[in-house]
Short mmCIF file of C-alpha atoms in Angstrom, two decimals:
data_model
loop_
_atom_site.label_atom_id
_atom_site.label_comp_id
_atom_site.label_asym_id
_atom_site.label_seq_id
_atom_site.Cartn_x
_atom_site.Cartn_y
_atom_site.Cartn_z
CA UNK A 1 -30.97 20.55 21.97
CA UNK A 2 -33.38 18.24 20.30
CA UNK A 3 -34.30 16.51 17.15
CA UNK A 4 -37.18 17.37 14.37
CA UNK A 5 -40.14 15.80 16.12
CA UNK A 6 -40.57 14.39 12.44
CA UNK A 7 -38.02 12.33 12.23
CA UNK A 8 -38.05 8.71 10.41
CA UNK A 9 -37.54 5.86 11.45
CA UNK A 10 -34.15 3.73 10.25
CA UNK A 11 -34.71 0.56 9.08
CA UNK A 12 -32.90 -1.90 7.29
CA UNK A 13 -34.80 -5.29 5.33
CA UNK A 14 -33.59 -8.52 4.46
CA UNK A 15 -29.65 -7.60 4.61
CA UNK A 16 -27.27 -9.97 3.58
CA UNK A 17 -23.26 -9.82 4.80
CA UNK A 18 -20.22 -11.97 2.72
CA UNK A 19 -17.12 -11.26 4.68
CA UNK A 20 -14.12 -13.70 2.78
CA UNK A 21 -16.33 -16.12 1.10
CA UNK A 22 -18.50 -16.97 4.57
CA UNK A 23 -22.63 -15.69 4.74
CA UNK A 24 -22.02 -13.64 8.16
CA UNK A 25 -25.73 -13.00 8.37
CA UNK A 26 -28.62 -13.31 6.12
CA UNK A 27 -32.33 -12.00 6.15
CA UNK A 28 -31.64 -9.62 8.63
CA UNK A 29 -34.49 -6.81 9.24
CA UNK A 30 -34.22 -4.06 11.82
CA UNK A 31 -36.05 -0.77 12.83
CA UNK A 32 -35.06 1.73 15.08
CA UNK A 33 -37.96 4.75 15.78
CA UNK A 34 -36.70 8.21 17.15
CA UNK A 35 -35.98 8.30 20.73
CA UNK A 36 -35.30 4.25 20.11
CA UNK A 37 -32.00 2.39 21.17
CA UNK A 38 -30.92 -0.98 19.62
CA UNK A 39 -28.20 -3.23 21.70
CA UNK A 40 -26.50 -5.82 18.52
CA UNK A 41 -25.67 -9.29 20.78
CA UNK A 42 -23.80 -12.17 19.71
CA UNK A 43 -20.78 -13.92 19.81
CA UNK A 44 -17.69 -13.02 18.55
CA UNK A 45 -17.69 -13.60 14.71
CA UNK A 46 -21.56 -13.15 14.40
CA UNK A 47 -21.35 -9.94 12.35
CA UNK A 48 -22.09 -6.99 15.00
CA UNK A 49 -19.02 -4.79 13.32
CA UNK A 50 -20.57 -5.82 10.00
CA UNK A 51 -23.63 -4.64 10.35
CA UNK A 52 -22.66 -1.64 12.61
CA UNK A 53 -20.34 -1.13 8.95
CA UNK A 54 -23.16 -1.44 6.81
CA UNK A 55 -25.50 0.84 8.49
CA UNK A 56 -22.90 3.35 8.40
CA UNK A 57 -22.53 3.02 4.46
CA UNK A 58 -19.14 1.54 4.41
CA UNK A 59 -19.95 -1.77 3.72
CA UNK A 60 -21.95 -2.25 1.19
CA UNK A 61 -24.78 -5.28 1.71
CA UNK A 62 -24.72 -8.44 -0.09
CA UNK A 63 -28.22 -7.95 0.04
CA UNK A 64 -31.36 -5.95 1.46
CA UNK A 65 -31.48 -2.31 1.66
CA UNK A 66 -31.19 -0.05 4.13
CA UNK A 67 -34.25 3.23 4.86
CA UNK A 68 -34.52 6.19 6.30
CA UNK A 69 -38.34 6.48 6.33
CA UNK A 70 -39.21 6.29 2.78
CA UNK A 71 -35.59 6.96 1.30
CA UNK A 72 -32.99 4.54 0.46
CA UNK A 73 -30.13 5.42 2.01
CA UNK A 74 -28.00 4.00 -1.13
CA UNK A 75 -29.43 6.70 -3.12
CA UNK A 76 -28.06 9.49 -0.90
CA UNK A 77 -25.21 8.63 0.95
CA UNK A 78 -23.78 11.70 2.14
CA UNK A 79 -27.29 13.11 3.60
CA UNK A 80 -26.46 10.05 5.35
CA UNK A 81 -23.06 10.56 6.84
CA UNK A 82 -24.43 14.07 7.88
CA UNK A 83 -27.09 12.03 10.40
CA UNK A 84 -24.88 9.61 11.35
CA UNK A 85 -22.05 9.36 13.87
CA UNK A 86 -20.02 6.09 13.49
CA UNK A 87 -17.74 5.19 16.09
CA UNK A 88 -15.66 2.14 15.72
CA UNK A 89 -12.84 0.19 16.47
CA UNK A 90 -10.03 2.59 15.97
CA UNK A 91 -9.94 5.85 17.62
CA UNK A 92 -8.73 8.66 14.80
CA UNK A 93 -6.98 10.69 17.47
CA UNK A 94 -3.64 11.62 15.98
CA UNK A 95 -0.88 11.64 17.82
CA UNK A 96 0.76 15.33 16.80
CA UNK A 97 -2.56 16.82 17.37
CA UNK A 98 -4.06 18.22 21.31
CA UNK A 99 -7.30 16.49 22.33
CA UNK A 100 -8.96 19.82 21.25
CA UNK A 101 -7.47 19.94 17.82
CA UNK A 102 -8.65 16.33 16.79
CA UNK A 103 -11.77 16.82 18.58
CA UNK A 104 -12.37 20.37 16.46
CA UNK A 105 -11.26 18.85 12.91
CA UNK A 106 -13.76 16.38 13.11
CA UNK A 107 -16.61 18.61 14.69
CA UNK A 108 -15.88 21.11 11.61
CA UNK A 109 -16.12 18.20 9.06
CA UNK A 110 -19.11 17.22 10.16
CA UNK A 111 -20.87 20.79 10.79
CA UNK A 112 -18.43 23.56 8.50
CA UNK A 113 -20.02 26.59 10.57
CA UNK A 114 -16.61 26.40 12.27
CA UNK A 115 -17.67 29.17 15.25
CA UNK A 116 -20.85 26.71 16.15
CA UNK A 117 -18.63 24.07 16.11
CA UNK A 118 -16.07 25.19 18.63
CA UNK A 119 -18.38 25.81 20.99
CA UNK A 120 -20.14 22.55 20.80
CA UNK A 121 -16.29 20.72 20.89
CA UNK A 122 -15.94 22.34 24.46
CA UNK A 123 -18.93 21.52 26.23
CA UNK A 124 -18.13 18.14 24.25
CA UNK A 125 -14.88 17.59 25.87
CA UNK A 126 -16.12 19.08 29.39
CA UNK A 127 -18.86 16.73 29.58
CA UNK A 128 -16.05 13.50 29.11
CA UNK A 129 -14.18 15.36 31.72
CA UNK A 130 -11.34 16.14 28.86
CA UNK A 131 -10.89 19.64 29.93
CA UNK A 132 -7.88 19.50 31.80
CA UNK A 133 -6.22 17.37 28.68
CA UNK A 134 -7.48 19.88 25.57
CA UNK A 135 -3.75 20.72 24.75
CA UNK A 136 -2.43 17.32 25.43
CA UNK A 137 -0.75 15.47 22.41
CA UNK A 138 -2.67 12.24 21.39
CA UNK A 139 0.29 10.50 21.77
CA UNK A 140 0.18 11.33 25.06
CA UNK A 141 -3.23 9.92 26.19
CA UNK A 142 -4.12 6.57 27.49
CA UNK A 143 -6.17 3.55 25.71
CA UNK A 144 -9.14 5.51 27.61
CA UNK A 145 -8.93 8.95 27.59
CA UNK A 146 -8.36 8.56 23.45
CA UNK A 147 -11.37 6.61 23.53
CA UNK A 148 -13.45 9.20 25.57
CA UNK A 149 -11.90 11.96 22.41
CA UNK A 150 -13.26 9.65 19.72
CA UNK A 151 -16.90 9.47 21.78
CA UNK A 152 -16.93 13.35 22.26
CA UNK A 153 -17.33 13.77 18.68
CA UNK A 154 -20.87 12.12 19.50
CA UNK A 155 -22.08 15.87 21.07
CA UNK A 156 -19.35 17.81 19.40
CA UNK A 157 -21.29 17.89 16.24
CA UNK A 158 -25.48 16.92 16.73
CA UNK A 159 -26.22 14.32 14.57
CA UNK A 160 -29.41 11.88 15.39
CA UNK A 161 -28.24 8.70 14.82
CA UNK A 162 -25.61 6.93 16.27
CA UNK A 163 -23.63 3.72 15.57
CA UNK A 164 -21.27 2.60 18.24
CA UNK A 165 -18.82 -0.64 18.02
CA UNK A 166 -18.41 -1.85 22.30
CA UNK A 167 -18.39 1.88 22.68
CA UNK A 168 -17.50 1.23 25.95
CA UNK A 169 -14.08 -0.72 25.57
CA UNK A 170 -11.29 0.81 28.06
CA UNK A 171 -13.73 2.59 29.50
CA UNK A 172 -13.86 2.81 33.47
CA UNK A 173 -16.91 2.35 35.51
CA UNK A 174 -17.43 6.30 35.79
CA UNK A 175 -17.27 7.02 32.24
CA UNK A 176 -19.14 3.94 31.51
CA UNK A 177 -22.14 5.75 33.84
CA UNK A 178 -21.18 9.00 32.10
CA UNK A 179 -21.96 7.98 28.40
CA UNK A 180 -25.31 5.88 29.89
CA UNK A 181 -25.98 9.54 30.79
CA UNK A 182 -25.22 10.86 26.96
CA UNK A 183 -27.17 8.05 25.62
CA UNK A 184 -30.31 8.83 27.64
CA UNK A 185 -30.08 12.39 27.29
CA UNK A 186 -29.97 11.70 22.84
CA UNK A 187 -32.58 9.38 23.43
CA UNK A 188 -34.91 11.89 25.26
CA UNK A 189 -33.81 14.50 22.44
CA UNK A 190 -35.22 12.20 20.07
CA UNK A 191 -31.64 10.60 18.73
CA UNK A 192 -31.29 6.76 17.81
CA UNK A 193 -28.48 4.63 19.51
CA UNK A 194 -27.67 1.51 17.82
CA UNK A 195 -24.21 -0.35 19.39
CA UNK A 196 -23.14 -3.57 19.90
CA UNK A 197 -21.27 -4.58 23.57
CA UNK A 198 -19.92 -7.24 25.35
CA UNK A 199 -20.51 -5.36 28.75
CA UNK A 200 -23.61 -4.28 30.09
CA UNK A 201 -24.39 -0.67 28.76
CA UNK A 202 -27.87 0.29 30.88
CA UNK A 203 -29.86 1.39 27.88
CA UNK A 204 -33.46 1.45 29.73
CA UNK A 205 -36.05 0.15 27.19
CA UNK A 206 -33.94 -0.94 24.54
CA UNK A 207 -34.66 -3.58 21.68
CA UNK A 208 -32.11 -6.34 21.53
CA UNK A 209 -30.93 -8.14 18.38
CA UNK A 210 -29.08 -11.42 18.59
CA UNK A 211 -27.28 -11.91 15.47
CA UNK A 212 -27.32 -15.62 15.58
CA UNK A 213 -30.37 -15.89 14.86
CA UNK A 214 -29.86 -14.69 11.24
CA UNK A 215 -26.44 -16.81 11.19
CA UNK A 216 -26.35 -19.63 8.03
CA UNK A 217 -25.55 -22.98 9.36
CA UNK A 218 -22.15 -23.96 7.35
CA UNK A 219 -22.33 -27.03 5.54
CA UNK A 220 -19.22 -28.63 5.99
CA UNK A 221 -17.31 -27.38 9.59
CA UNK A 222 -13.95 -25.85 9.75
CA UNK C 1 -15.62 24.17 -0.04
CA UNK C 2 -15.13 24.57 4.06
CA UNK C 3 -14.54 20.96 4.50
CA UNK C 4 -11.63 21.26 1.68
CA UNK C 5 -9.79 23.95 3.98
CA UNK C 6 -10.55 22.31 6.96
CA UNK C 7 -8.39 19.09 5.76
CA UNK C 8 -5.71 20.83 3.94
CA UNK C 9 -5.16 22.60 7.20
CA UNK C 10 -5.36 20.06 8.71
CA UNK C 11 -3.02 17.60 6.63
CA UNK C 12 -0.86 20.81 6.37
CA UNK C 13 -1.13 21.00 10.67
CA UNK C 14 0.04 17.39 10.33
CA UNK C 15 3.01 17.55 8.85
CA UNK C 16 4.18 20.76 9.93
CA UNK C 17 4.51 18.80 13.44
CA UNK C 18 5.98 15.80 11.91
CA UNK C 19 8.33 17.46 9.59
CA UNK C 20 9.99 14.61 8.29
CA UNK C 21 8.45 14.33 4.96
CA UNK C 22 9.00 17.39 3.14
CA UNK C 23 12.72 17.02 4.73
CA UNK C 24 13.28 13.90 4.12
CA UNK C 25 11.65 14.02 0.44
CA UNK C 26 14.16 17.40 -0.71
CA UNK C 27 16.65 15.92 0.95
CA UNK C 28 16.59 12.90 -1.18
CA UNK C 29 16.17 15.38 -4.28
CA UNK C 30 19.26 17.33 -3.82
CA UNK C 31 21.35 14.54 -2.55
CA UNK C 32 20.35 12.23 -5.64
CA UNK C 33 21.24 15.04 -7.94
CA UNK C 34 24.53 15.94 -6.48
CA UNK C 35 25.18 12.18 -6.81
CA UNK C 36 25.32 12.48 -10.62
CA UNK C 37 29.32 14.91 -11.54
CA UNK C 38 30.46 12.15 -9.18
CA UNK C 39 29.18 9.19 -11.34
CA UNK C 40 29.31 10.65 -14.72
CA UNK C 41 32.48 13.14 -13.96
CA UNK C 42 32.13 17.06 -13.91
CA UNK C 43 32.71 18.22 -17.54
CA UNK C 44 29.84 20.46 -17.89
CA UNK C 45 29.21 19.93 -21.15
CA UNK C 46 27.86 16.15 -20.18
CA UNK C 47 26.15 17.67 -17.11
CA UNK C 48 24.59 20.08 -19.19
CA UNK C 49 23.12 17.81 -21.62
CA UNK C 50 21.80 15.11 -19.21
CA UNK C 51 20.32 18.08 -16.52
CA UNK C 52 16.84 17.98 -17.57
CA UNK C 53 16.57 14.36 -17.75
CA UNK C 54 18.27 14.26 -14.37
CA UNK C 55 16.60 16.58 -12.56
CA UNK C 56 12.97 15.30 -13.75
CA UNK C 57 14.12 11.49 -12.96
CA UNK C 58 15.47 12.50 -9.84
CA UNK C 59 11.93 14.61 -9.00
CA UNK C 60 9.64 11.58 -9.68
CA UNK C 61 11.80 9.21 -7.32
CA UNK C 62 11.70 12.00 -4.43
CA UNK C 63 7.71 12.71 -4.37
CA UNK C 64 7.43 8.68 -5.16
CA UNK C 65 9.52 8.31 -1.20
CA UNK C 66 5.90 10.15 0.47
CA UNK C 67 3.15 8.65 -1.04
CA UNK C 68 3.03 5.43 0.84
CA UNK C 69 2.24 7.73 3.78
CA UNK C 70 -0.57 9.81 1.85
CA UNK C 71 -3.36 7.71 3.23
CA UNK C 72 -1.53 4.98 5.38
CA UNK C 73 -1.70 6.64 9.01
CA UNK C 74 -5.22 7.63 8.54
CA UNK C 75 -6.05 4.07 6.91
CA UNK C 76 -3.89 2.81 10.36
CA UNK C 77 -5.88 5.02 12.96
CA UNK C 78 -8.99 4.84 11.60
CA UNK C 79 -9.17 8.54 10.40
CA UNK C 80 -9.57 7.34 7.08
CA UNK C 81 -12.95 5.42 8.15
CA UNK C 82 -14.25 8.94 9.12
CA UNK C 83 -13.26 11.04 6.46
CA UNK C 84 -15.23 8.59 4.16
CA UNK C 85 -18.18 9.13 6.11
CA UNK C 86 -17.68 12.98 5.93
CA UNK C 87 -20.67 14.72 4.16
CA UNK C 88 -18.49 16.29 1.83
CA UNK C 89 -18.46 13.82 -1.30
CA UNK C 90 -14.76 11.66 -0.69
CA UNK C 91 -13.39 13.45 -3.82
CA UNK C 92 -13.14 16.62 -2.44
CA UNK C 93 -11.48 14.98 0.54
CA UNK C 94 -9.03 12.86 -1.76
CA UNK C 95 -8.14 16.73 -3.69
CA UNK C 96 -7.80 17.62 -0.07
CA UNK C 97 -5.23 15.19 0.87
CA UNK C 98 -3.15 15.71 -2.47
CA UNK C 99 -3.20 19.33 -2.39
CA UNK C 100 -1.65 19.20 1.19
CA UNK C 101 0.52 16.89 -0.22
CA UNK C 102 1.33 18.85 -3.01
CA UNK C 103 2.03 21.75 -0.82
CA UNK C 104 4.19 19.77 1.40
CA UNK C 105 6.25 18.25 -1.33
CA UNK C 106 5.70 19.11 -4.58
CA UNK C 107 6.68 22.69 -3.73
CA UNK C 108 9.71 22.23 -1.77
CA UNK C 109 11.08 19.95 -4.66
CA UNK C 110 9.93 23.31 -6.97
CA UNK C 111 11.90 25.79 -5.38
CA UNK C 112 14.68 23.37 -4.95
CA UNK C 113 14.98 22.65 -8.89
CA UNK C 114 16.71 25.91 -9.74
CA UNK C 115 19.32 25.74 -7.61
CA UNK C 116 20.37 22.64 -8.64
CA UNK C 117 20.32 23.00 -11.88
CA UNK C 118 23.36 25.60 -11.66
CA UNK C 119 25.28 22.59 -10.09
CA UNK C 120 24.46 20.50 -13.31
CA UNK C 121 25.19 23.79 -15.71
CA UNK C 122 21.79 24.04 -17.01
CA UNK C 123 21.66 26.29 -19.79
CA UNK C 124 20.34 29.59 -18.09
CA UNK C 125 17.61 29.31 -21.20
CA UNK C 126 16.18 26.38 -19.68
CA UNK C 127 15.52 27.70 -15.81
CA UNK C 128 12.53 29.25 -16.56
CA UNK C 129 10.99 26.15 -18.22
CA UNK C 130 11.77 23.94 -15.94
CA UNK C 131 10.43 26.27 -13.10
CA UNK C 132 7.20 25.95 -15.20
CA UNK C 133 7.20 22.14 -16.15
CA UNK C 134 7.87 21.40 -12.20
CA UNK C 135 4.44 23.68 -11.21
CA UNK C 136 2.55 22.05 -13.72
CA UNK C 137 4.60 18.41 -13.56
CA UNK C 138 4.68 17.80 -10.01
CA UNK C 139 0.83 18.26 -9.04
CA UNK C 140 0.50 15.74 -11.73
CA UNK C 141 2.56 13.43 -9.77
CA UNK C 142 0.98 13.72 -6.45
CA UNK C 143 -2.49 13.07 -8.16
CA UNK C 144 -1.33 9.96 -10.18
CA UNK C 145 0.07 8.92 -7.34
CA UNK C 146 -2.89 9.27 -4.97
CA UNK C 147 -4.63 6.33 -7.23
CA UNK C 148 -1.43 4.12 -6.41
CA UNK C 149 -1.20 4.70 -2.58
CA UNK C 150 -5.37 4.18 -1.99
CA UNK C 151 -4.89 0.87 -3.96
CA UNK C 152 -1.85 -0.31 -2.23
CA UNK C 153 -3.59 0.34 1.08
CA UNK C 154 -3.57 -2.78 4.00
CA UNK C 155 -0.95 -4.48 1.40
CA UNK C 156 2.04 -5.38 2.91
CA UNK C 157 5.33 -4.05 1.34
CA UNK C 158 2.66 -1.36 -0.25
CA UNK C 159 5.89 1.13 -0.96
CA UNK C 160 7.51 -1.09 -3.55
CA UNK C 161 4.36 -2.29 -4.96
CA UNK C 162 3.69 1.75 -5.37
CA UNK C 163 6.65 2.40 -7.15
CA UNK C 164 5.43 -0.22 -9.66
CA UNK C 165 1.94 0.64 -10.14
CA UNK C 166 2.69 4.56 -10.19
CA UNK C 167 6.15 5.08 -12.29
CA UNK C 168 4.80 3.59 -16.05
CA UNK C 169 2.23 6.18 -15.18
CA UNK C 170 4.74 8.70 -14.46
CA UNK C 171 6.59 8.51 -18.06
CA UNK C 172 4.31 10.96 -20.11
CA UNK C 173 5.20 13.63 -17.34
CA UNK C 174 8.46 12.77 -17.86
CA UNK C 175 8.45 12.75 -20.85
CA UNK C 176 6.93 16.00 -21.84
CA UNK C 177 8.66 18.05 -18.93
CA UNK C 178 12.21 17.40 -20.42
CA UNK C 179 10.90 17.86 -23.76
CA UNK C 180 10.07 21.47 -22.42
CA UNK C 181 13.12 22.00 -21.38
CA UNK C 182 15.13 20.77 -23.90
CA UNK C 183 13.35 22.82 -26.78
CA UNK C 184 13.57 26.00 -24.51
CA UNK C 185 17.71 25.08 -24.30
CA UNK C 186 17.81 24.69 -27.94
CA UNK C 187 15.79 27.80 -28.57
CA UNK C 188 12.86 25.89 -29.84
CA UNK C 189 9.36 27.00 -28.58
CA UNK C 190 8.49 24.80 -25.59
CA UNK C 191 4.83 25.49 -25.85
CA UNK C 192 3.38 22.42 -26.95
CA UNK C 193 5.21 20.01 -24.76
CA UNK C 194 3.87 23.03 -22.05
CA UNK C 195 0.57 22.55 -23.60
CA UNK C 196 0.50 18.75 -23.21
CA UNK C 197 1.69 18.79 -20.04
CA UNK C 198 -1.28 21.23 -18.78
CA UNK C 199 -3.59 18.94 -20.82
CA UNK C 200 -2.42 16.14 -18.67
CA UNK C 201 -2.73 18.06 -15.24
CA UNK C 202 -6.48 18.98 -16.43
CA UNK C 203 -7.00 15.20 -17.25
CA UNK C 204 -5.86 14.14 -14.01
CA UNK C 205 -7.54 16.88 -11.71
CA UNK C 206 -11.07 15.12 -11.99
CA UNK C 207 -9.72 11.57 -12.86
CA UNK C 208 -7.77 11.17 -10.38
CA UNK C 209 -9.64 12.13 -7.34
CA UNK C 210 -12.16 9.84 -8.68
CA UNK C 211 -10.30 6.94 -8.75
CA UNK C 212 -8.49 7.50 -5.80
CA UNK C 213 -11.86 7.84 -4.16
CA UNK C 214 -13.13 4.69 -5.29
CA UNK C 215 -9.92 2.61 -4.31
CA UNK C 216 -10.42 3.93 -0.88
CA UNK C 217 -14.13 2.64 -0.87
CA UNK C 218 -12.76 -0.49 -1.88
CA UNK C 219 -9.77 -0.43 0.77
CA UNK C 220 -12.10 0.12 3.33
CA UNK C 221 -14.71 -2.60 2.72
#
């Protein structure tokens, strides 16, 4: 599977976050090309979920705009959500529903040619080695294994770019080296990774963006 | 249109496994109603006159008991996050939601109506009415009340602050449902409360949705 060799790039200018009355960042600019990965770093507080929020269209910026080659993406926001995979803090695995169920639901949202998608949610879950748990009840899964659900939506349904919040939280080591795997394999299809992590992800080549840099110095301290 | 069936089954999948609310919400309907020949005695001529007005009141409480739930676990697991970020436009996912909802407890409280109503000696004129007021009434209420639980999301106590938002908005269903029924027990047409109360559903079915939609936006930010 790959990409149009055409994509655009996604970029985002002078972006501005307010979270409760406090500037989290300010003239921030990005640019991610195809085939491109982009690591968010910073301490806790500096605005990684934020951003990662606001370049998934859920938050809207305080200021700056966000591109997808020539389009603003605040004109079209659902041609948006249709290239986008956004995986963040929570996991949306429901407890009531198997692995395969949740996994299926959110593959069909995202791609309605419900055969196509089925087929893509299997090799999704085989590839996070959540075969032998497809009928399991979320309720039943560990802190991990719901995480590794939420990520299999990633391949379940092809979409080129992808914003990940510390993907790799309750993670082990081998699915750690698994997803480094996914993300490669996206990246040589022509995809776009942007996440933010506290661990070290090996994302060969990738730009880095420290998010103090765009911090605002507060006036008077806490 | 896919993505529409894919959440109502979904919602429906839901709770089907969970089975509590559509239980819990007819269960409060009938008990409620059977409350009132013990508080008011059983002459049926009293029961007969207050059975509209009962059974209506006693409706909008019951599908009131779900709503808080209508968006709360996805808001809790994050679901919520991705259904916003669905291609579909969130409307469709918000008509979604409430026609699952709908379907989960606006019917049961439907087909429960009737046979209560013989306990408070309804005049047999009125059945019919009030079969229709309920299938154009209650899909009224879960759509009003979609608006209340998206803005009473991540608020704490969000079910009482519900109740207050949604049941002033409640009263012109209310009002026009018994109004139905009443003229059909008098053997007065009942069309134009009927009429109203289908201009109200056709109000709602866009409004609604939209609102809802844009509470959600807000809820999530």
């Amino acid at each position: 599977m790959s990409f149009d060799p055409g994509l655009p790039s996604f970029s985002g200018t002078g972006l501005g976050c307010i979270r409760g009355g406090r500037v989290v960042f300010a003239g921030l600019g990005f640019s991610v090309a195809p085939g491109e990965a982009l690591v968010l770093l910073g301490p806790n507080g500096s605005g990684k979920s934020s951003l990662l929020r606001v370049m998934a269209g859920l938050l809207k910026p305080a200021a700056g705009s966000l591109a997808w080659g020539d389009s603003t993406i605040a004109d079209e926001p659902e041609a948006h959500a249709a290239r986008t995979h956004y995986v963040g803090h929570h996991d949306a695995v429901k407890p009531v529903l198997s692995v395969a169920e949740n996994l299926r639901f959110w593959a069909r949202l995202h791609d309605p040619h419900a055969a196509r998608a089925a087929g893509a949610a299997d090799r999704a879950l085989d590839r996070f080695g959540l075969a032998h748990l497809r009928d399991i009840p979320g309720k039943m899964l560990s802190a991990g294994q719901k995480r590794r659900t939420n990520l299999a939506r990633l391949l379940a349904a092809p979409s080129p770019l992808w914003l990940l919040d510390e993907p790799t939280t309750a993670l082990d080591r081998r699915s750690i080296a698994e997803l480094e795997a996914v993300f490669a394999e996206h990246r040589a299809a022509g995809g776009m990774v942007v996440l933010s992590t506290h661990m070290d992800v090996a994302l060969p080549g990738a730009r880095e963006l420290h998010l103090d840099a765009f911090a605002i110095e507060e006036e008077d301290g806490p | 249109m896919m993505r529409f069936l894919e959440v109502v089954r979904r919602d429906l999948r839901l709770a089907l496994r969970q089975g509590s609310d559509s239980i819990m919400v007819v269960t409060f309907f009938v008990l409620t109603v059977v409350l009132f020949p013990f508080g008011i005695g059983p002459e049926s001529g009293v029961l007969e006159r207050v059975s509209a007005g009962v059974l209506w009141v006693t409706a909008l409480l019951a599908s009131l008991l779900s709503l808080d739930r209508l968006f709360q676990a996805d808001y809790e697991d994050g679901s919520l996050e991705l259904l916003v970020l669905t291609p579909a436009s969130l409307g469709v996912v918000v008509v979604a939601k409430v026609c699952a909802h709908w379907l989960t407890t606006g019917l049961p409280l439907l087909l429960a109506a009737p046979v209560l109503a013989v306990l408070l000696h309804m005049n047999a004129d009125g059945f019919g009415v009030l079969m229709l007021t309920m299938l154009i009434g209650t899909p009224i209420l879960s759509l009003i009340g979609a608006i209340g639980a998206a803005l009473v999301l991540g608020a704490r106590r969000g079910g009482v602050l519900l109740s207050l938002l949604i049941l002033p908005l409640y009263v012109p269903v209310l009002i026009f449902g018994v109004g139905a029924i009443d003229a059909a027990v008098q053997a007065r047409s009942a069309e134009p409360h009927l009429l109203i109360l289908t201009g109200l559903l056709v109000a709602a079915l866009p409004l609604a949705p939209w609102a809802a939609a844009a509470a959600l936006r807000q809820a999530l930010e």
